[in-house]
Amino acid sequence: MSEKPLRAIVVGCRMGAAHAKAMAQLPEYEVVAVCDIDEERAQQLADEIGSAKPFISYNQMLKEVKPDVVAIATPTAIHAEQTFTAIDVGVKGICCEKPMATNLADARRMVNLCQERGIALIVNHQRRMGNEMVAARKLIEQVAIGDIRLIRAHCAGDFLTDGTHAVDSALWLLGDPEIEWVLGQVELPDKPRLRYGHLVENSAIALFQTVNGVRVEVFCGEARERNRAYQDYEVIGTKGRIWRTGDQPYPNLFIQDAKGGSWDVQVVNGVLRPVPDGEGLWRLVEVEPDDAIGAMKRSYQLLAKMIQEGIGKVDHPLAAEKALRGFEVVMAVYESARLHKRIYLPLKQEKFSLELMTVGQEVDVG
């Protein structure tokens, strides 16, 4: 670690509160400023951190503080713009909330500029850092359920905001493979509507295949299976299954194989999950309980190492190059829905296809 901690700032104090608190607990960082258009919210977070000065202007904060690291936790529509601004002032590292942008052109430019200027850029798909996701990937690497054939994921919300987590998590579990093709469909609302500053659909279904033949299915919004939890992932192999039962409190990781188990599946408080009953098919995978702050702290520790040792010398699970692969899949789902055809990667369309599908229509901003 360097002699002086990295001077860090956070923009967006609602989602950014977790970023600020995670860095404030690490010796690698000093959180020197936070920013939000809601002055009261910025002041409240600054008071909680203790060392941070509140701002309501992002540009003013950058100019006055001259930070080493920027955490961007604002609405999706301005992620790219604020990342470009941070790049222009010469920061050393950036953590951008997911999704990294609202179109592929901006996402590719974010990654390319940071590579050219030696800036460490990560995208906060924090589930990769969770203990249960690390354990699931290790089981897959150990061939605990044979050869992987399929991952099926369910999540509420829209595909750009929430489906991006499911896509990214599937890629993480599979070891970040290259993608061959993408096939998608979306259900549009009667009147185009916005969420976090970008257009959204009512539901989305995605199917994509890796270059080694593994397929991934994602069911998002109103298309997800009834009673499935948020970010429910099932990995299906030739000799069994691994099931992450969503972002629920521990336990949320189970395995089914020839050994059998003592957990059966029921709907509990409206959510499908295994419960102990003595005669089930599922077995609990013992994992140390974790929380979002813990995962975020591990991510920021690696970001500091990237800055100190060089971006090419540290393999960060949240590295923007990896996030870009998943983001390209997300954008390809919308393009597939627009063209009604399978999309082979790399994706040529760099605009947000949902915007192209609704051009000229009045948008519901309420």
Coordinates of C-alpha atoms in Angstrom, one line a residue:
M1 CA 0.0 0.0 0.0
S2 CA 1.2 3.5 -0.7
E3 CA 2.2 5.8 2.2
K4 CA -0.8 8.0 1.7
P5 CA -4.3 6.8 1.3
L6 CA -6.1 7.4 -2.0
R7 CA -8.3 10.5 -1.9
A8 CA -11.8 9.3 -2.8
I9 CA -15.0 11.0 -3.6
V10 CA -18.5 9.7 -4.2
V11 CA -21.2 11.2 -6.4
G12 CA -24.8 10.1 -5.8
C13 CA -25.3 9.7 -2.0
R14 CA -28.3 7.3 -2.0
M15 CA -26.7 4.3 -3.8
G16 CA -23.3 5.8 -3.1
A17 CA -23.7 5.6 0.7
A18 CA -22.5 2.0 0.6
H19 CA -19.5 3.0 -1.5
A20 CA -18.5 5.7 0.9
K21 CA -18.9 3.5 4.0
A22 CA -17.0 0.7 2.4
M23 CA -14.0 2.9 1.5
A24 CA -14.2 4.7 4.9
Q25 CA -13.5 1.3 6.6
L26 CA -10.3 0.7 4.6
P27 CA -6.8 2.1 5.2
E28 CA -6.2 2.4 1.5
Y29 CA -8.7 5.2 1.2
E30 CA -9.7 8.6 2.7
V31 CA -13.2 9.7 1.7
V32 CA -12.7 13.4 1.3
A33 CA -16.0 14.5 -0.4
V34 CA -19.5 13.4 -1.3
C35 CA -21.9 14.9 -3.8
D36 CA -25.6 14.8 -4.4
I37 CA -28.2 17.2 -5.9
D38 CA -30.1 16.7 -2.7
E39 CA -28.1 18.9 -0.3
E40 CA -29.5 17.4 2.8
R41 CA -28.7 13.9 1.6
A42 CA -25.1 14.9 0.9
Q43 CA -24.7 16.6 4.3
Q44 CA -26.1 13.5 6.0
L45 CA -23.6 11.1 4.4
A46 CA -20.8 13.6 5.0
D47 CA -21.7 13.6 8.7
E48 CA -21.8 9.8 8.8
I49 CA -18.3 9.5 7.2
G50 CA -16.9 12.3 9.2
S51 CA -13.9 13.1 7.0
A52 CA -16.0 14.1 3.9
K53 CA -17.0 17.5 2.7
P54 CA -20.5 17.7 1.0
F55 CA -21.1 19.1 -2.4
I56 CA -24.1 19.6 -4.7
S57 CA -22.0 20.1 -7.9
Y58 CA -20.0 17.2 -9.2
N59 CA -17.7 19.4 -11.4
Q60 CA -17.1 21.8 -8.5
M61 CA -16.2 18.8 -6.3
L62 CA -13.7 17.5 -8.8
K63 CA -12.1 20.9 -9.3
E64 CA -11.8 21.6 -5.6
V65 CA -10.8 18.2 -4.2
K66 CA -8.7 16.8 -7.0
P67 CA -9.4 13.2 -6.1
D68 CA -7.5 10.0 -6.9
V69 CA -10.6 7.8 -7.0
V70 CA -14.2 8.5 -8.0
A71 CA -17.2 6.4 -7.2
I72 CA -20.1 7.1 -9.5
A73 CA -23.5 6.0 -8.1
T74 CA -25.9 8.3 -9.9
P75 CA -28.8 7.4 -12.2
T76 CA -27.8 5.3 -15.1
A77 CA -28.4 7.9 -17.8
I78 CA -25.4 10.0 -16.6
H79 CA -22.9 7.2 -15.7
A80 CA -20.9 7.6 -18.9
E81 CA -20.9 11.4 -18.9
Q82 CA -19.6 11.5 -15.3
T83 CA -17.0 8.8 -16.1
F84 CA -15.7 10.9 -19.1
T85 CA -15.5 13.9 -16.8
A86 CA -13.5 12.0 -14.2
I87 CA -11.2 10.7 -17.0
D88 CA -10.6 14.2 -18.2
V89 CA -9.5 15.5 -14.9
G90 CA -6.9 12.7 -14.6
V91 CA -8.1 10.5 -11.7
K92 CA -6.3 7.2 -11.0
G93 CA -9.3 5.0 -10.5
I94 CA -13.1 4.9 -11.1
C95 CA -15.8 2.7 -9.7
C96 CA -18.9 3.1 -11.8
E97 CA -22.3 1.7 -10.8
K98 CA -23.9 -0.8 -13.1
P99 CA -25.1 -0.6 -15.9
M100 CA -22.0 1.3 -17.1
A101 CA -23.9 3.2 -19.7
T102 CA -27.0 3.3 -21.8
N103 CA -25.5 2.6 -25.2
L104 CA -22.6 0.5 -26.4
A105 CA -20.7 3.4 -28.0
D106 CA -20.3 5.1 -24.6
A107 CA -19.4 1.9 -22.8
R108 CA -16.7 1.0 -25.3
R109 CA -15.3 4.5 -25.2
M110 CA -15.2 4.4 -21.3
V111 CA -13.1 1.2 -21.4
N112 CA -10.8 2.4 -24.3
L113 CA -10.0 5.8 -22.7
C114 CA -9.2 4.3 -19.4
Q115 CA -6.9 1.7 -21.0
E116 CA -5.2 4.4 -23.0
R117 CA -4.6 6.6 -20.0
G118 CA -3.8 3.9 -17.4
I119 CA -6.9 4.6 -15.3
A120 CA -8.3 1.7 -13.3
L121 CA -12.0 1.3 -14.1
I122 CA -14.3 -1.2 -12.5
V123 CA -18.1 -1.6 -12.7
N124 CA -20.0 -2.5 -9.6
H125 CA -21.4 -5.9 -10.4
Q126 CA -20.8 -6.6 -6.7
R127 CA -22.3 -10.1 -6.7
R128 CA -19.1 -11.4 -8.2
M129 CA -17.4 -10.6 -4.9
G130 CA -20.1 -12.3 -2.7
N131 CA -19.0 -15.4 -0.8
E132 CA -21.8 -17.5 -2.2
M133 CA -21.0 -16.6 -5.8
V134 CA -17.3 -17.3 -5.2
A135 CA -18.3 -20.7 -3.7
A136 CA -20.6 -21.5 -6.6
R137 CA -17.9 -20.7 -9.2
K138 CA -15.4 -22.9 -7.3
L139 CA -17.9 -25.8 -7.4
I140 CA -18.3 -25.4 -11.1
E141 CA -14.5 -25.3 -11.6
Q142 CA -14.3 -28.5 -9.5
V143 CA -16.8 -30.2 -11.9
A144 CA -19.0 -30.8 -8.9
I145 CA -22.1 -31.1 -11.1
G146 CA -20.4 -32.4 -14.3
D147 CA -20.2 -30.3 -17.5
I148 CA -22.3 -27.2 -17.4
R149 CA -25.1 -27.1 -20.0
L150 CA -27.3 -24.2 -18.9
I151 CA -27.7 -21.3 -16.5
R152 CA -31.2 -20.0 -15.9
A153 CA -31.6 -16.7 -14.2
H154 CA -34.7 -14.7 -12.9
C155 CA -35.0 -11.1 -11.7
A156 CA -37.5 -8.4 -11.3
G157 CA -37.1 -5.0 -12.9
D158 CA -36.0 -4.0 -16.3
F159 CA -33.3 -5.7 -18.4
L160 CA -30.8 -2.8 -18.5
T161 CA -31.0 -2.0 -14.8
D162 CA -31.5 -5.5 -13.3
G163 CA -31.0 -8.0 -16.1
T164 CA -27.4 -6.7 -16.4
H165 CA -26.7 -8.3 -13.0
A166 CA -28.1 -11.7 -14.1
V167 CA -26.1 -11.6 -17.4
D168 CA -22.9 -10.6 -15.6
S169 CA -23.3 -13.2 -12.8
A170 CA -23.8 -15.9 -15.4
L171 CA -20.6 -14.9 -17.2
W172 CA -18.8 -14.8 -13.9
L173 CA -19.9 -18.3 -13.0
L174 CA -18.8 -19.6 -16.4
G175 CA -15.3 -18.0 -16.2
D176 CA -16.1 -15.0 -18.4
P177 CA -16.2 -16.8 -21.8
E178 CA -16.7 -15.2 -25.2
I179 CA -20.2 -15.0 -26.4
E180 CA -21.2 -16.4 -29.8
W181 CA -24.8 -15.2 -30.3
V182 CA -27.7 -13.6 -28.5
L183 CA -31.5 -13.9 -29.0
G184 CA -33.9 -11.7 -27.2
Q185 CA -37.5 -10.4 -26.9
V186 CA -39.0 -7.6 -25.0
E187 CA -42.5 -6.5 -24.1
L188 CA -43.0 -2.8 -24.5
P189 CA -45.3 -0.8 -22.3
D190 CA -48.3 0.9 -24.0
K191 CA -46.5 4.2 -23.6
P192 CA -42.7 4.5 -23.4
R193 CA -41.5 5.1 -19.9
L194 CA -38.3 6.0 -18.1
R195 CA -36.4 4.5 -15.1
Y196 CA -33.2 6.0 -13.9
G197 CA -33.2 8.3 -17.0
H198 CA -33.5 5.6 -19.6
L199 CA -36.3 3.8 -21.4
V200 CA -37.5 0.5 -20.0
E201 CA -39.7 -2.4 -21.1
N202 CA -42.3 -4.4 -19.1
S203 CA -40.5 -7.7 -19.5
A204 CA -37.6 -9.3 -21.3
I205 CA -36.5 -12.8 -22.2
A206 CA -32.9 -13.5 -23.3
L207 CA -31.0 -16.5 -24.6
F208 CA -27.4 -16.5 -25.4
Q209 CA -24.7 -19.0 -26.1
T210 CA -21.0 -19.0 -25.2
V211 CA -18.4 -20.1 -27.7
N212 CA -18.0 -23.4 -25.9
G213 CA -21.7 -24.2 -26.3
V214 CA -23.1 -23.3 -22.8
R215 CA -26.4 -21.5 -22.9
V216 CA -27.8 -18.9 -20.6
E217 CA -31.5 -18.0 -20.2
V218 CA -32.6 -14.8 -18.4
F219 CA -36.2 -14.0 -17.5
C220 CA -36.7 -10.4 -16.4
G221 CA -39.5 -8.2 -15.2
E222 CA -43.0 -9.7 -15.8
A223 CA -41.5 -12.7 -17.7
R224 CA -39.8 -14.2 -14.6
E225 CA -41.1 -17.3 -13.1
R226 CA -43.7 -16.8 -10.4
N227 CA -42.2 -16.9 -6.8
R228 CA -38.6 -16.7 -8.0
A229 CA -36.5 -14.4 -5.9
Y230 CA -34.6 -11.4 -7.2
Q231 CA -31.4 -12.6 -8.9
D232 CA -32.2 -16.3 -8.7
Y233 CA -29.6 -18.3 -10.6
E234 CA -29.7 -22.1 -11.3
V235 CA -26.7 -23.8 -12.9
I236 CA -27.6 -27.1 -14.6
G237 CA -24.9 -29.6 -15.3
T238 CA -24.7 -33.2 -16.6
K239 CA -24.5 -34.6 -13.0
G240 CA -26.6 -32.1 -11.0
R241 CA -27.6 -28.5 -10.3
I242 CA -26.4 -25.6 -8.2
W243 CA -29.0 -23.1 -7.0
R244 CA -28.4 -19.6 -5.7
T245 CA -31.8 -18.7 -4.4
G246 CA -31.6 -15.0 -4.8
D247 CA -30.4 -12.1 -2.7
Q248 CA -31.9 -13.6 0.4
P249 CA -30.2 -13.8 3.7
Y250 CA -28.0 -16.9 4.3
P251 CA -28.5 -19.7 3.4
N252 CA -29.0 -19.1 -0.3
L253 CA -26.7 -21.6 -2.0
F254 CA -27.6 -25.3 -2.6
I255 CA -26.5 -28.3 -4.6
Q256 CA -28.4 -31.2 -6.0
D257 CA -26.4 -34.3 -7.1
A258 CA -26.3 -38.1 -6.8
K259 CA -25.6 -37.8 -3.0
G260 CA -29.0 -36.4 -2.4
G261 CA -29.8 -34.1 0.5
S262 CA -32.2 -33.1 3.3
W263 CA -33.8 -29.9 1.9
D264 CA -37.0 -29.9 -0.1
V265 CA -38.4 -27.0 -2.2
Q266 CA -41.4 -24.9 -0.9
V267 CA -42.7 -21.4 -1.3
V268 CA -41.8 -19.5 1.8
N269 CA -43.2 -15.9 2.2
G270 CA -43.9 -15.8 -1.5
V271 CA -40.4 -17.0 -2.5
L272 CA -39.4 -20.4 -3.9
R273 CA -36.6 -21.9 -1.9
P274 CA -35.3 -25.1 -0.2
V275 CA -36.3 -25.8 3.4
P276 CA -34.9 -28.5 5.7
D277 CA -37.3 -31.5 5.9
G278 CA -35.1 -34.6 6.1
E279 CA -36.0 -36.1 2.8
G280 CA -35.3 -33.6 0.1
L281 CA -33.0 -33.6 -2.9
W282 CA -31.1 -30.4 -2.2
R283 CA -28.0 -30.0 0.1
L284 CA -26.9 -26.8 1.7
V285 CA -23.5 -25.4 0.6
E286 CA -21.9 -24.0 3.7
V287 CA -20.8 -20.5 3.0
E288 CA -19.8 -17.8 5.5
P289 CA -22.6 -15.2 5.7
D290 CA -21.8 -12.0 3.8
D291 CA -23.2 -8.6 3.1
A292 CA -23.0 -6.0 0.4
I293 CA -20.5 -3.8 2.4
G294 CA -18.2 -6.8 2.8
A295 CA -18.2 -7.6 -0.9
M296 CA -17.7 -3.9 -1.7
K297 CA -14.7 -3.6 0.6
R298 CA -13.0 -6.5 -1.1
S299 CA -13.7 -4.9 -4.4
Y300 CA -12.2 -1.5 -3.3
Q301 CA -9.1 -3.2 -1.9
L302 CA -8.5 -4.8 -5.3
L303 CA -9.1 -1.4 -7.0
A304 CA -6.4 0.2 -4.8
K305 CA -4.1 -2.6 -5.8
M306 CA -4.8 -2.0 -9.5
I307 CA -3.9 1.6 -9.0
Q308 CA -0.7 0.9 -7.1
E309 CA 0.6 -2.0 -9.2
G310 CA -0.8 -1.2 -12.6
I311 CA -4.1 -2.1 -14.3
G312 CA -2.5 -4.9 -16.3
K313 CA -1.0 -6.6 -13.3
V314 CA -4.1 -7.2 -11.1
D315 CA -7.1 -9.4 -12.2
H316 CA -10.1 -7.6 -10.8
P317 CA -13.4 -9.6 -11.1
L318 CA -15.2 -6.2 -11.7
A319 CA -12.8 -4.9 -14.3
A320 CA -14.6 -2.8 -16.9
E321 CA -13.4 -5.1 -19.7
K322 CA -15.3 -7.9 -18.2
A323 CA -18.4 -5.7 -17.5
L324 CA -18.3 -4.6 -21.2
R325 CA -18.7 -8.2 -22.4
G326 CA -21.9 -8.5 -20.4
F327 CA -23.1 -5.1 -21.3
E328 CA -22.7 -6.0 -25.0
V329 CA -25.0 -9.0 -24.4
V330 CA -27.6 -6.7 -22.8
M331 CA -27.5 -4.3 -25.8
A332 CA -27.7 -7.3 -28.2
V333 CA -30.9 -8.5 -26.5
Y334 CA -32.6 -5.2 -27.3
E335 CA -31.2 -5.3 -30.9
S336 CA -32.4 -8.8 -31.4
A337 CA -35.8 -7.8 -30.2
R338 CA -35.8 -4.8 -32.6
L339 CA -34.7 -6.9 -35.6
H340 CA -36.5 -10.1 -34.7
K341 CA -33.3 -12.1 -35.3
R342 CA -30.4 -13.7 -33.6
I343 CA -27.4 -11.4 -33.1
Y344 CA -23.9 -12.6 -33.5
L345 CA -21.2 -10.8 -31.6
P346 CA -19.4 -8.4 -31.8
L347 CA -22.5 -6.2 -31.9
K348 CA -22.4 -3.6 -34.6
Q349 CA -25.3 -1.5 -33.4
E350 CA -23.8 1.0 -30.9
K351 CA -27.1 2.9 -30.1
F352 CA -29.7 1.8 -27.5
S353 CA -32.1 -0.2 -29.6
L354 CA -35.0 0.4 -27.2
E355 CA -34.7 4.1 -28.2
L356 CA -34.8 3.1 -31.8
M357 CA -37.9 1.0 -31.3
T358 CA -39.8 3.9 -29.7
V359 CA -38.5 6.8 -31.7
G360 CA -41.2 9.5 -32.2
Q361 CA -43.4 8.3 -29.4
E362 CA -44.4 10.4 -26.4
V363 CA -42.5 9.3 -23.3
D364 CA -44.2 8.9 -19.9
V365 CA -41.8 10.7 -17.5
G366 CA -44.1 10.3 -14.5

